[in-house]
mmCIF file of C-alpha atoms and ligand atoms in Angstrom:
data_model
loop_
_atom_site.group_PDB
_atom_site.id
_atom_site.type_symbol
_atom_site.label_atom_id
_atom_site.label_comp_id
_atom_site.label_asym_id
_atom_site.label_seq_id
_atom_site.Cartn_x
_atom_site.Cartn_y
_atom_site.Cartn_z
ATOM 1 C CA MET A 26 21.002 40.558 23.913
ATOM 2 C CA VAL A 27 23.318 42.800 22.132
ATOM 3 C CA ARG A 28 22.463 42.920 18.451
ATOM 4 C CA LEU A 29 25.468 41.623 16.644
ATOM 5 C CA VAL A 30 24.768 43.372 13.307
ATOM 6 C CA SER A 31 23.967 46.844 14.603
ATOM 7 C CA GLY A 32 26.017 49.710 13.195
ATOM 8 C CA ARG A 33 26.309 48.218 9.687
ATOM 9 C CA SER A 34 26.991 50.947 7.211
ATOM 10 C CA PRO A 35 25.208 51.313 3.777
ATOM 11 C CA SER A 36 28.318 50.152 1.965
ATOM 12 C CA ASP A 37 28.258 46.922 4.082
ATOM 13 C CA ASN A 38 24.731 46.452 2.943
ATOM 14 C CA GLY A 39 25.844 46.783 -0.565
ATOM 15 C CA ALA A 40 28.533 44.198 -0.064
ATOM 16 C CA LEU A 41 26.033 41.982 1.697
ATOM 17 C CA LEU A 42 23.694 42.137 -1.345
ATOM 18 C CA ARG A 43 26.613 41.425 -3.709
ATOM 19 C CA GLY A 44 27.864 38.684 -1.631
ATOM 20 C CA HIS A 45 24.425 36.959 -1.965
ATOM 21 C CA GLY A 46 24.556 37.397 -5.809
ATOM 22 C CA MET A 47 22.045 40.423 -5.693
ATOM 23 C CA ASN A 48 22.149 43.746 -7.455
ATOM 24 C CA VAL A 49 22.326 46.704 -5.070
ATOM 25 C CA THR A 50 19.138 48.909 -5.471
ATOM 26 C CA ALA A 51 17.650 51.671 -3.477
ATOM 27 C CA PRO A 52 14.588 49.764 -2.319
ATOM 28 C CA ARG A 53 16.862 46.729 -1.067
ATOM 29 C CA LEU A 54 19.110 49.023 0.671
ATOM 30 C CA ALA A 55 16.001 50.852 2.293
ATOM 31 C CA VAL A 56 14.516 47.587 3.350
ATOM 32 C CA LEU A 57 17.725 46.375 4.844
ATOM 33 C CA ARG A 58 17.942 49.725 6.866
ATOM 34 C CA ALA A 59 14.331 49.451 7.874
ATOM 35 C CA VAL A 60 14.908 45.848 9.253
ATOM 36 C CA ALA A 61 18.138 46.871 11.085
ATOM 37 C CA ASP A 62 16.442 49.910 12.736
ATOM 38 C CA HIS A 63 13.120 48.076 13.534
ATOM 39 C CA PRO A 64 13.975 44.377 13.901
ATOM 40 C CA HIS A 65 11.101 41.974 14.285
ATOM 41 C CA SER A 66 8.578 44.286 12.646
ATOM 42 C CA THR A 67 5.858 43.014 10.254
ATOM 43 C CA ALA A 68 6.075 43.557 6.461
ATOM 44 C CA ASP A 69 3.461 46.391 6.777
ATOM 45 C CA ASP A 70 5.565 48.088 9.437
ATOM 46 C CA MET A 71 8.664 47.819 7.002
ATOM 47 C CA TYR A 72 6.667 49.402 4.230
ATOM 48 C CA GLN A 73 5.783 52.277 6.422
ATOM 49 C CA VAL A 74 9.416 52.897 7.197
ATOM 50 C CA VAL A 75 10.696 52.460 3.538
ATOM 51 C CA ARG A 76 7.933 54.592 2.190
ATOM 52 C CA ALA A 77 8.898 57.425 4.716
ATOM 53 C CA GLU A 78 12.512 57.227 3.408
ATOM 54 C CA LEU A 79 12.010 56.661 -0.323
ATOM 55 C CA GLY A 80 8.710 58.353 -1.001
ATOM 56 C CA ALA A 81 7.581 56.613 -4.029
ATOM 57 C CA VAL A 82 7.520 52.872 -3.416
ATOM 58 C CA SER A 83 4.791 50.395 -3.617
ATOM 59 C CA ARG A 84 3.558 48.229 -0.893
ATOM 60 C CA GLN A 85 3.886 45.150 -3.215
ATOM 61 C CA ALA A 86 7.563 46.189 -3.978
ATOM 62 C CA VAL A 87 8.472 46.207 -0.254
ATOM 63 C CA TYR A 88 6.844 42.871 0.379
ATOM 64 C CA ASP A 89 8.555 41.458 -2.847
ATOM 65 C CA THR A 90 11.849 42.702 -1.659
ATOM 66 C CA LEU A 91 11.379 41.244 1.905
ATOM 67 C CA ALA A 92 10.525 37.879 0.264
ATOM 68 C CA THR A 93 13.626 37.951 -2.055
ATOM 69 C CA LEU A 94 15.945 38.948 0.704
ATOM 70 C CA THR A 95 14.582 35.987 2.994
ATOM 71 C CA ASP A 96 14.896 33.498 0.005
ATOM 72 C CA LYS A 97 18.444 34.630 -0.267
ATOM 73 C CA GLY A 98 19.231 34.029 3.314
ATOM 74 C CA VAL A 99 19.872 37.780 3.899
ATOM 75 C CA LEU A 100 16.872 38.116 6.315
ATOM 76 C CA ARG A 101 15.001 35.682 8.426
ATOM 77 C CA ARG A 102 11.330 35.432 8.559
ATOM 78 C CA ILE A 103 9.684 34.620 11.883
ATOM 79 C CA GLN A 104 6.177 33.340 11.836
ATOM 80 C CA PRO A 105 4.755 33.288 15.394
ATOM 81 C CA ALA A 106 1.380 31.705 15.925
ATOM 82 C CA GLY A 107 -1.439 34.151 15.381
ATOM 83 C CA SER A 108 0.753 36.999 14.184
ATOM 84 C CA PRO A 109 1.988 38.247 10.897
ATOM 85 C CA ALA A 110 5.281 37.297 9.832
ATOM 86 C CA ARG A 111 8.130 39.370 11.372
ATOM 87 C CA TYR A 112 11.607 40.127 9.848
ATOM 88 C CA ASP A 113 15.000 39.913 11.436
ATOM 89 C CA ASP A 114 18.499 40.528 10.100
ATOM 90 C CA ARG A 115 20.239 38.411 12.675
ATOM 91 C CA VAL A 116 20.491 35.244 10.502
ATOM 92 C CA GLY A 117 22.261 32.008 10.789
ATOM 93 C CA ASP A 118 22.787 32.077 14.592
ATOM 94 C CA ASN A 119 19.797 29.905 15.589
ATOM 95 C CA HIS A 120 18.684 32.655 18.069
ATOM 96 C CA HIS A 121 15.286 32.492 19.611
ATOM 97 C CA HIS A 122 12.678 34.849 20.545
ATOM 98 C CA LEU A 123 10.524 36.088 23.559
ATOM 99 C CA ILE A 124 6.939 37.242 22.720
ATOM 100 C CA CYS A 125 4.735 39.249 24.966
ATOM 101 C CA ARG A 126 1.159 37.737 24.669
ATOM 102 C CA GLU A 127 -0.171 41.253 25.552
ATOM 103 C CA CYS A 128 1.638 43.920 23.411
ATOM 104 C CA ASN A 129 3.291 41.499 20.928
ATOM 105 C CA ARG A 130 6.786 42.875 21.507
ATOM 106 C CA MET A 131 9.419 40.537 20.512
ATOM 107 C CA VAL A 132 12.994 40.476 21.525
ATOM 108 C CA ASP A 133 15.880 38.167 20.682
ATOM 109 C CA VAL A 134 17.137 35.646 23.122
ATOM 110 C CA ASP A 135 20.380 33.887 22.376
ATOM 111 C CA CYS A 136 20.333 30.253 21.577
ATOM 112 C CA ALA A 137 20.335 28.156 24.804
ATOM 113 C CA ALA A 138 23.045 25.765 23.718
ATOM 114 C CA GLY A 139 24.888 28.246 21.369
ATOM 115 C CA GLU A 140 25.005 25.849 18.373
ATOM 116 C CA VAL A 141 22.715 25.181 15.428
ATOM 117 C CA PRO A 142 20.447 23.532 15.873
ATOM 118 C CA CYS A 143 20.405 23.616 19.665
ATOM 119 C CA LEU A 144 17.811 21.032 20.178
ATOM 120 C CA THR A 145 18.101 17.257 19.090
ATOM 121 C CA ALA A 146 15.011 15.806 18.139
ATOM 122 C CA ALA A 147 14.042 12.607 19.955
ATOM 123 C CA ASP A 148 13.420 11.059 16.545
ATOM 124 C CA ASP A 149 14.723 12.978 13.444
ATOM 125 C CA SER A 150 12.813 10.607 11.020
ATOM 126 C CA GLY A 151 15.986 10.620 8.890
ATOM 127 C CA TYR A 152 15.727 14.429 8.326
ATOM 128 C CA GLU A 153 18.867 16.571 8.122
ATOM 129 C CA ILE A 154 17.982 19.125 10.814
ATOM 130 C CA ASP A 155 19.666 22.475 10.512
ATOM 131 C CA GLU A 156 17.556 24.696 12.648
ATOM 132 C CA ALA A 157 15.431 24.827 15.927
ATOM 133 C CA GLU A 158 13.102 27.578 16.255
ATOM 134 C CA VAL A 159 11.872 28.253 19.638
ATOM 135 C CA THR A 160 9.425 30.861 20.844
ATOM 136 C CA TYR A 161 9.130 31.699 24.385
ATOM 137 C CA TRP A 162 5.655 33.130 25.113
ATOM 138 C CA GLY A 163 4.798 35.334 28.222
ATOM 139 C CA ARG A 164 4.404 38.975 29.378
ATOM 140 C CA CYS A 165 7.053 41.554 29.011
ATOM 141 C CA PRO A 166 8.249 43.701 32.035
ATOM 142 C CA ASP A 167 6.113 46.663 31.027
ATOM 143 C CA CYS A 168 2.949 44.678 30.713
ATOM 144 C CA ALA A 169 3.587 42.699 33.846
ATOM 145 C CA ALA A 170 4.319 46.007 35.625
ATOM 146 C CA ARG A 171 1.073 47.581 34.227
ATOM 147 C CA ALA A 172 -0.945 44.526 35.356
ATOM 148 C CA ASP A 173 0.543 44.682 38.946
ATOM 149 C CA HIS A 174 -0.313 48.445 39.087
ATOM 150 C CA SER A 175 -3.958 48.029 38.126
ATOM 151 C CA ASN A 176 -4.313 44.911 40.367
ATOM 152 C CA ARG A 177 -3.263 47.081 43.297
ATOM 153 C CA GLN A 178 -5.843 49.707 42.529
ATOM 154 C CA GLN A 179 -8.794 47.457 42.255
ATOM 155 C CA PRO A 180 -10.461 46.509 45.427
ATOM 156 C CA THR A 181 -10.199 42.860 45.982
ATOM 157 C CA THR A 182 -13.291 40.654 46.308
ATOM 158 C CA THR A 183 -12.164 39.005 49.373
ATOM 159 C CA THR A 184 -14.393 41.280 51.714
ATOM 160 C CA ASP A 185 -17.574 40.392 49.566
ATOM 161 C CA GLN A 186 -16.832 36.616 49.699
ATOM 162 C CA ARG A 187 -16.577 36.760 53.614
ATOM 163 C CA LYS A 188 -20.095 38.280 53.675
ATOM 164 C CA ASP A 189 -21.341 35.359 51.632
ATOM 165 C CA PRO A 190 -23.943 33.586 54.011
ATOM 166 C CA ARG A 191 -22.835 30.322 52.674
ATOM 167 C CA VAL A 192 -19.265 30.653 54.122
HETATM 168 ZN ZN1 LIG B 202 4.016 43.540 26.634
HETATM 169 ZN ZN1 LIG B 203 15.497 38.049 16.468
#
């Protein structure tokens, strides 16, 4: 699960923006850095990071910048059920995500088949499919370890059940 785009320098981000026909602006560069440093965060999280860096920037400006970068294909927006949208700078590789049901942590998992789209629809209804988005839901190692730990500390109810006169 190595992030392919990590370590991209600010000048690379400038080239990235120009390559998508966009002007290079301080808010766009700050948003790209925020997404690279905090992948899979929500727009609000990105706003906090960008504001800490730039100071004077409105929430709306950050949201608009995220939307523009997503429209242009520079960022990928992931919309898990029951969660605000998250943003990712790994685009175009059809990678998937693991999400913890308890703490909402999201991590990348490489595409199972390694090609786009990795799943073939049983019936494509004539659509030209170019992406298959897969979300694996479960419990992250930290939450699973915490749950195991608290289970061990709680007395089990087996003793009480044995005392039940109906047994
Ligand atoms: Zn978790
Ligand atoms: Zn991702």
